[in-house]
mmCIF file of C-alpha atoms in Angstrom:
data_model
loop_
_atom_site.group_PDB
_atom_site.id
_atom_site.type_symbol
_atom_site.label_atom_id
_atom_site.label_comp_id
_atom_site.label_asym_id
_atom_site.label_seq_id
_atom_site.Cartn_x
_atom_site.Cartn_y
_atom_site.Cartn_z
ATOM 1 C CA UNK A 1 0.002 -0.017 0.057
ATOM 2 C CA UNK A 2 1.340 3.398 -1.047
ATOM 3 C CA UNK A 3 1.677 6.692 0.952
ATOM 4 C CA UNK A 4 -1.794 8.126 2.225
ATOM 5 C CA UNK A 5 -2.740 11.174 0.077
ATOM 6 C CA UNK A 6 -4.849 14.114 1.171
ATOM 7 C CA UNK A 7 -6.080 16.487 -1.523
ATOM 8 C CA UNK A 8 -6.667 20.152 -0.555
ATOM 9 C CA UNK A 9 -8.752 21.830 -3.185
ATOM 10 C CA UNK A 10 -8.193 25.539 -4.237
ATOM 11 C CA UNK A 11 -6.415 26.558 -1.021
ATOM 12 C CA UNK A 12 -5.751 30.099 -2.415
ATOM 13 C CA UNK A 13 -9.598 30.623 -2.235
ATOM 14 C CA UNK A 14 -11.111 28.072 0.092
ATOM 15 C CA UNK A 15 -9.244 29.281 3.075
ATOM 16 C CA UNK A 16 -11.648 31.516 5.050
ATOM 17 C CA UNK A 17 -12.412 31.767 8.695
ATOM 18 C CA UNK A 18 -9.387 29.867 9.723
ATOM 19 C CA UNK A 19 -10.750 26.610 8.601
ATOM 20 C CA UNK A 20 -7.387 25.577 6.966
ATOM 21 C CA UNK A 21 -6.858 24.675 10.589
ATOM 22 C CA UNK A 22 -8.433 21.461 9.670
ATOM 23 C CA UNK A 23 -5.645 20.566 7.434
ATOM 24 C CA UNK A 24 -2.875 21.839 9.817
ATOM 25 C CA UNK A 25 -4.275 19.654 12.452
ATOM 26 C CA UNK A 26 -4.665 16.712 10.274
ATOM 27 C CA UNK A 27 -0.926 17.075 9.219
ATOM 28 C CA UNK A 28 -0.151 16.809 12.926
ATOM 29 C CA UNK A 29 -2.198 13.600 13.115
ATOM 30 C CA UNK A 30 -0.812 12.094 9.919
ATOM 31 C CA UNK A 31 2.994 13.088 9.763
ATOM 32 C CA UNK A 32 3.678 10.410 7.074
ATOM 33 C CA UNK A 33 0.915 11.354 4.866
ATOM 34 C CA UNK A 34 1.340 13.420 1.630
ATOM 35 C CA UNK A 35 -0.912 16.538 1.500
ATOM 36 C CA UNK A 36 -1.286 17.749 -2.182
ATOM 37 C CA UNK A 37 -2.593 21.356 -2.613
ATOM 38 C CA UNK A 38 -4.529 21.759 -5.861
ATOM 39 C CA UNK A 39 -4.682 25.385 -7.104
ATOM 40 C CA UNK A 40 -7.732 26.526 -9.093
ATOM 41 C CA UNK A 41 -5.545 26.874 -12.086
ATOM 42 C CA UNK A 42 -4.483 23.156 -12.061
ATOM 43 C CA UNK A 43 -5.738 21.582 -15.234
ATOM 44 C CA UNK A 44 -7.168 18.400 -13.389
ATOM 45 C CA UNK A 45 -7.309 17.657 -9.730
ATOM 46 C CA UNK A 46 -5.618 14.563 -8.207
ATOM 47 C CA UNK A 47 -9.006 12.883 -7.416
ATOM 48 C CA UNK A 48 -9.626 12.805 -11.328
ATOM 49 C CA UNK A 49 -7.123 10.006 -11.692
ATOM 50 C CA UNK A 50 -6.577 8.696 -8.123
ATOM 51 C CA UNK A 51 -8.686 8.106 -5.183
ATOM 52 C CA UNK A 52 -7.075 10.112 -2.297
ATOM 53 C CA UNK A 53 -7.793 8.994 1.375
ATOM 54 C CA UNK A 54 -9.573 12.427 1.622
ATOM 55 C CA UNK A 55 -10.550 15.320 -0.485
ATOM 56 C CA UNK A 56 -10.868 18.601 1.424
ATOM 57 C CA UNK A 57 -12.330 21.892 0.574
ATOM 58 C CA UNK A 58 -12.855 24.815 2.975
ATOM 59 C CA UNK A 59 -15.058 28.080 2.991
ATOM 60 C CA UNK A 60 -14.590 30.728 0.396
ATOM 61 C CA UNK A 61 -15.915 34.099 -0.775
ATOM 62 C CA UNK A 62 -19.134 33.888 -2.814
ATOM 63 C CA UNK A 63 -17.442 34.879 -5.989
ATOM 64 C CA UNK A 64 -14.955 32.085 -5.626
ATOM 65 C CA UNK A 65 -17.808 29.487 -5.378
ATOM 66 C CA UNK A 66 -18.572 30.183 -9.056
ATOM 67 C CA UNK A 67 -14.868 29.665 -10.061
ATOM 68 C CA UNK A 68 -14.808 26.308 -8.093
ATOM 69 C CA UNK A 69 -18.105 25.157 -9.756
ATOM 70 C CA UNK A 70 -16.593 25.905 -13.076
ATOM 71 C CA UNK A 71 -13.319 24.063 -12.446
ATOM 72 C CA UNK A 72 -15.106 20.977 -10.803
ATOM 73 C CA UNK A 73 -17.745 20.789 -13.490
ATOM 74 C CA UNK A 74 -15.581 18.575 -15.822
ATOM 75 C CA UNK A 75 -15.195 16.060 -13.074
ATOM 76 C CA UNK A 76 -18.817 16.068 -11.777
ATOM 77 C CA UNK A 77 -19.184 12.188 -12.793
ATOM 78 C CA UNK A 78 -15.882 11.390 -11.124
ATOM 79 C CA UNK A 79 -16.949 13.051 -7.872
ATOM 80 C CA UNK A 80 -20.237 11.208 -7.886
ATOM 81 C CA UNK A 81 -18.310 7.944 -8.593
ATOM 82 C CA UNK A 82 -15.918 8.644 -5.565
ATOM 83 C CA UNK A 83 -18.708 9.457 -3.257
ATOM 84 C CA UNK A 84 -20.525 6.164 -4.294
ATOM 85 C CA UNK A 85 -17.286 4.261 -3.883
ATOM 86 C CA UNK A 86 -16.868 5.416 -0.222
ATOM 87 C CA UNK A 87 -13.915 8.012 -0.645
ATOM 88 C CA UNK A 88 -13.770 10.432 2.187
ATOM 89 C CA UNK A 89 -14.607 14.097 1.292
ATOM 90 C CA UNK A 90 -14.949 16.916 4.002
ATOM 91 C CA UNK A 91 -16.356 20.316 2.647
ATOM 92 C CA UNK A 92 -16.876 22.820 5.430
ATOM 93 C CA UNK A 93 -18.515 26.125 5.474
ATOM 94 C CA UNK A 94 -20.126 27.175 2.275
ATOM 95 C CA UNK A 95 -17.951 24.762 0.220
ATOM 96 C CA UNK A 96 -20.616 22.077 0.104
ATOM 97 C CA UNK A 97 -22.810 24.579 -1.802
ATOM 98 C CA UNK A 98 -20.969 24.111 -5.079
ATOM 99 C CA UNK A 99 -22.466 20.566 -5.076
ATOM 100 C CA UNK A 100 -25.989 21.910 -4.726
ATOM 101 C CA UNK A 101 -28.649 22.117 -7.280
ATOM 102 C CA UNK A 102 -28.419 25.940 -7.298
ATOM 103 C CA UNK A 103 -27.437 29.065 -5.397
ATOM 104 C CA UNK A 104 -29.843 31.809 -5.456
ATOM 105 C CA UNK A 105 -28.560 35.415 -4.954
ATOM 106 C CA UNK A 106 -31.393 37.897 -5.192
ATOM 107 C CA UNK A 107 -32.514 37.682 -8.866
ATOM 108 C CA UNK A 108 -29.674 35.547 -9.874
ATOM 109 C CA UNK A 109 -29.794 31.807 -9.991
ATOM 110 C CA UNK A 110 -26.318 30.129 -10.055
ATOM 111 C CA UNK A 111 -26.385 26.506 -11.192
ATOM 112 C CA UNK A 112 -24.296 24.208 -8.899
ATOM 113 C CA UNK A 113 -23.038 20.782 -9.913
ATOM 114 C CA UNK A 114 -26.366 19.233 -9.110
ATOM 115 C CA UNK A 115 -25.001 16.321 -7.018
ATOM 116 C CA UNK A 116 -26.857 17.290 -3.909
ATOM 117 C CA UNK A 117 -30.574 18.191 -4.240
ATOM 118 C CA UNK A 118 -30.449 21.284 -2.179
ATOM 119 C CA UNK A 119 -30.721 25.142 -2.732
ATOM 120 C CA UNK A 120 -28.619 27.723 -0.970
ATOM 121 C CA UNK A 121 -30.275 31.171 -0.553
ATOM 122 C CA UNK A 122 -27.928 34.175 -0.045
ATOM 123 C CA UNK A 123 -28.715 37.246 2.184
ATOM 124 C CA UNK A 124 -25.864 39.701 2.287
ATOM 125 C CA UNK A 125 -27.817 41.945 4.618
ATOM 126 C CA UNK A 126 -27.598 39.064 7.351
ATOM 127 C CA UNK A 127 -24.781 37.149 8.290
ATOM 128 C CA UNK A 128 -25.966 34.060 10.383
ATOM 129 C CA UNK A 129 -23.505 33.721 13.388
ATOM 130 C CA UNK A 130 -24.142 30.830 15.824
ATOM 131 C CA UNK A 131 -22.698 28.071 17.830
ATOM 132 C CA UNK A 132 -23.867 24.470 17.404
ATOM 133 C CA UNK A 133 -24.326 21.455 19.660
ATOM 134 C CA UNK A 134 -25.732 18.198 18.032
ATOM 135 C CA UNK A 135 -25.464 14.589 17.762
ATOM 136 C CA UNK A 136 -23.290 12.659 15.231
ATOM 137 C CA UNK A 137 -23.596 8.818 15.402
ATOM 138 C CA UNK A 138 -24.125 8.995 19.081
ATOM 139 C CA UNK A 139 -21.392 11.578 19.996
ATOM 140 C CA UNK A 140 -21.752 15.214 20.772
ATOM 141 C CA UNK A 141 -20.627 17.308 17.940
ATOM 142 C CA UNK A 142 -19.619 20.993 18.373
ATOM 143 C CA UNK A 143 -19.101 23.694 15.872
ATOM 144 C CA UNK A 144 -19.737 27.328 14.867
ATOM 145 C CA UNK A 145 -21.480 29.072 11.901
ATOM 146 C CA UNK A 146 -20.809 32.288 10.157
ATOM 147 C CA UNK A 147 -22.586 32.540 6.733
ATOM 148 C CA UNK A 148 -24.590 34.672 4.495
ATOM 149 C CA UNK A 149 -26.438 31.641 3.073
ATOM 150 C CA UNK A 150 -29.051 29.241 4.354
ATOM 151 C CA UNK A 151 -29.907 25.901 2.538
ATOM 152 C CA UNK A 152 -33.208 24.467 1.742
ATOM 153 C CA UNK A 153 -34.234 20.901 0.635
ATOM 154 C CA UNK A 154 -34.727 17.546 2.135
ATOM 155 C CA UNK A 155 -31.584 16.115 3.960
ATOM 156 C CA UNK A 156 -33.688 13.970 6.253
ATOM 157 C CA UNK A 157 -32.248 10.728 4.816
ATOM 158 C CA UNK A 158 -28.599 11.940 4.606
ATOM 159 C CA UNK A 159 -28.050 14.647 7.188
ATOM 160 C CA UNK A 160 -24.632 15.011 9.055
ATOM 161 C CA UNK A 161 -25.740 15.829 12.582
ATOM 162 C CA UNK A 162 -28.818 16.716 14.411
ATOM 163 C CA UNK A 163 -28.986 19.866 16.572
ATOM 164 C CA UNK A 164 -29.922 19.547 20.207
ATOM 165 C CA UNK A 165 -33.165 21.492 20.987
ATOM 166 C CA UNK A 166 -32.229 25.243 21.491
ATOM 167 C CA UNK A 167 -28.633 24.419 20.723
ATOM 168 C CA UNK A 168 -28.259 25.463 17.182
ATOM 169 C CA UNK A 169 -29.921 25.007 13.852
ATOM 170 C CA UNK A 170 -29.365 22.708 10.763
ATOM 171 C CA UNK A 171 -29.518 23.744 7.029
ATOM 172 C CA UNK A 172 -31.567 26.637 8.015
ATOM 173 C CA UNK A 173 -33.266 27.888 11.171
ATOM 174 C CA UNK A 174 -36.495 25.744 10.807
ATOM 175 C CA UNK A 175 -34.722 22.451 10.941
ATOM 176 C CA UNK A 176 -32.278 20.647 13.303
ATOM 177 C CA UNK A 177 -30.742 18.669 10.473
ATOM 178 C CA UNK A 178 -27.343 19.968 9.615
ATOM 179 C CA UNK A 179 -25.183 19.212 6.600
ATOM 180 C CA UNK A 180 -24.905 16.140 4.438
ATOM 181 C CA UNK A 181 -23.514 12.645 5.075
ATOM 182 C CA UNK A 182 -23.531 10.732 1.809
ATOM 183 C CA UNK A 183 -21.469 7.555 2.436
ATOM 184 C CA UNK A 184 -18.113 9.112 3.505
ATOM 185 C CA UNK A 185 -18.841 12.572 1.960
ATOM 186 C CA UNK A 186 -19.391 15.018 4.716
ATOM 187 C CA UNK A 187 -20.616 18.573 3.919
ATOM 188 C CA UNK A 188 -21.235 20.906 6.676
ATOM 189 C CA UNK A 189 -21.712 24.498 7.427
ATOM 190 C CA UNK A 190 -19.857 23.908 10.694
ATOM 191 C CA UNK A 191 -16.492 25.781 11.052
ATOM 192 C CA UNK A 192 -14.319 25.965 14.120
ATOM 193 C CA UNK A 193 -12.197 24.271 12.868
ATOM 194 C CA UNK A 194 -14.328 21.187 13.071
ATOM 195 C CA UNK A 195 -11.556 18.749 13.542
ATOM 196 C CA UNK A 196 -9.803 20.565 16.227
ATOM 197 C CA UNK A 197 -12.944 21.030 18.072
ATOM 198 C CA UNK A 198 -14.254 17.456 17.975
ATOM 199 C CA UNK A 199 -11.570 14.752 18.763
ATOM 200 C CA UNK A 200 -14.171 12.050 18.549
ATOM 201 C CA UNK A 201 -15.354 12.996 15.064
ATOM 202 C CA UNK A 202 -11.657 13.299 13.969
ATOM 203 C CA UNK A 203 -11.064 9.783 15.216
ATOM 204 C CA UNK A 204 -14.141 8.659 13.100
ATOM 205 C CA UNK A 205 -12.827 10.435 10.006
ATOM 206 C CA UNK A 206 -9.296 8.964 10.357
ATOM 207 C CA UNK A 207 -10.863 5.477 10.512
ATOM 208 C CA UNK A 208 -12.883 6.093 7.434
ATOM 209 C CA UNK A 209 -9.771 7.195 5.657
ATOM 210 C CA UNK A 210 -8.240 3.922 6.481
ATOM 211 C CA UNK A 211 -6.225 4.657 9.540
ATOM 212 C CA UNK A 212 -6.226 1.540 11.692
ATOM 213 C CA UNK A 213 -5.438 2.913 15.153
ATOM 214 C CA UNK A 214 -5.844 6.754 14.978
ATOM 215 C CA UNK A 215 -3.593 8.829 17.060
ATOM 216 C CA UNK A 216 -4.588 12.446 17.599
ATOM 217 C CA UNK A 217 -2.053 15.321 17.694
ATOM 218 C CA UNK A 218 -2.131 16.977 21.131
ATOM 219 C CA UNK A 219 -4.827 14.561 22.286
ATOM 220 C CA UNK A 220 -4.916 15.682 25.860
ATOM 221 C CA UNK A 221 -5.175 19.368 25.028
ATOM 222 C CA UNK A 222 -8.012 18.701 22.443
ATOM 223 C CA UNK A 223 -9.922 16.425 24.734
ATOM 224 C CA UNK A 224 -9.721 18.946 27.544
ATOM 225 C CA UNK A 225 -10.787 21.711 25.230
ATOM 226 C CA UNK A 226 -13.741 19.641 23.884
ATOM 227 C CA UNK A 227 -14.923 18.814 27.473
ATOM 228 C CA UNK A 228 -14.806 22.467 28.466
ATOM 229 C CA UNK A 229 -16.555 23.619 25.341
ATOM 230 C CA UNK A 230 -19.248 20.884 25.596
ATOM 231 C CA UNK A 231 -19.862 22.023 29.136
ATOM 232 C CA UNK A 232 -20.315 25.610 27.999
ATOM 233 C CA UNK A 233 -22.624 24.770 24.981
ATOM 234 C CA UNK A 234 -24.863 22.690 27.106
ATOM 235 C CA UNK A 235 -25.395 25.444 29.729
ATOM 236 C CA UNK A 236 -28.837 26.970 29.185
ATOM 237 C CA UNK A 237 -27.470 30.344 30.055
ATOM 238 C CA UNK A 238 -25.127 30.293 26.941
ATOM 239 C CA UNK A 239 -26.855 31.818 23.937
ATOM 240 C CA UNK A 240 -26.207 29.936 20.792
ATOM 241 C CA UNK A 241 -27.239 32.561 18.273
ATOM 242 C CA UNK A 242 -26.629 36.218 17.533
ATOM 243 C CA UNK A 243 -29.673 38.357 16.816
ATOM 244 C CA UNK A 244 -30.501 38.398 13.145
ATOM 245 C CA UNK A 245 -31.023 42.287 12.678
ATOM 246 C CA UNK A 246 -28.223 43.752 14.957
ATOM 247 C CA UNK A 247 -25.752 40.660 14.881
ATOM 248 C CA UNK A 248 -25.511 41.249 18.769
ATOM 249 C CA UNK A 249 -25.670 38.585 21.323
ATOM 250 C CA UNK A 250 -28.992 38.440 23.261
ATOM 251 C CA UNK A 251 -28.467 39.482 26.829
ATOM 252 C CA UNK A 252 -30.763 38.262 29.438
ATOM 253 C CA UNK A 253 -31.377 40.813 32.217
ATOM 254 C CA UNK A 254 -33.783 38.798 34.183
ATOM 255 C CA UNK A 255 -33.010 38.145 37.879
ATOM 256 C CA UNK A 256 -31.593 34.761 37.310
ATOM 257 C CA UNK A 257 -29.531 35.696 34.320
ATOM 258 C CA UNK A 258 -25.680 35.353 34.251
ATOM 259 C CA UNK A 259 -25.504 39.074 34.003
ATOM 260 C CA UNK A 260 -27.293 39.717 37.372
ATOM 261 C CA UNK A 261 -25.731 36.784 39.108
ATOM 262 C CA UNK A 262 -22.243 38.079 38.144
ATOM 263 C CA UNK A 263 -23.388 41.637 39.259
ATOM 264 C CA UNK A 264 -24.667 40.198 42.596
ATOM 265 C CA UNK A 265 -21.202 38.390 43.223
ATOM 266 C CA UNK A 266 -19.357 41.450 42.427
ATOM 267 C CA UNK A 267 -21.513 43.426 44.826
ATOM 268 C CA UNK A 268 -20.850 40.885 47.676
ATOM 269 C CA UNK A 269 -17.210 40.997 47.052
ATOM 270 C CA UNK A 270 -17.163 44.737 47.228
#
């Protein structure tokens, strides 16, 4: 068996919100693997002729999505074949939208690759910012969201994770079902970076990639950080979303709110 290969698509564009940290962390977990960066100007991606252990693409500016769609279109059939065959894909943030049926931007309709029967709707007047706590195959999954788009369509048979009540939303604010899992293809709006925030999910992904006994980089630190963040996200006093119009966190000023509890403690100390 040859050296494990991980392909990173269009890193000069698909690198927003620190999500390239997913690949930096994976390099720490897989020091012997070969990480191949495929610029958007490359004639053909690695996956066109090989089956990498993982194909990764991160969040990008909206204009870059159209470039990505154009570059991936000649390999649409190959992507479908690899997904059907069980190759691992991880598309984070708005990257998965390039595989949607379409992206709607006001009066414009931008055709996607059509491999996922979903539609993204952009609203540049509102960036949806939120935290997320949900379930992935029986394990708590944590993440963040920061996006101008919400997605619509039926992912009930192939969702990635299910938000806990009041602890985040799915493709849009009307559903708890987040992202897409099609065999080993994972498309999710969750950023964070996801692999750094979720050691359990990272182990799952490494095993799906063919790593027999996954060893996580900085294992003790990521496990401690995960436990602390999980505790915070489960705290009902922690607000998970920002206000839609003002983009401000809602602050509860009721007598039992954290604000008044803290004020009371400070008063007692004084």
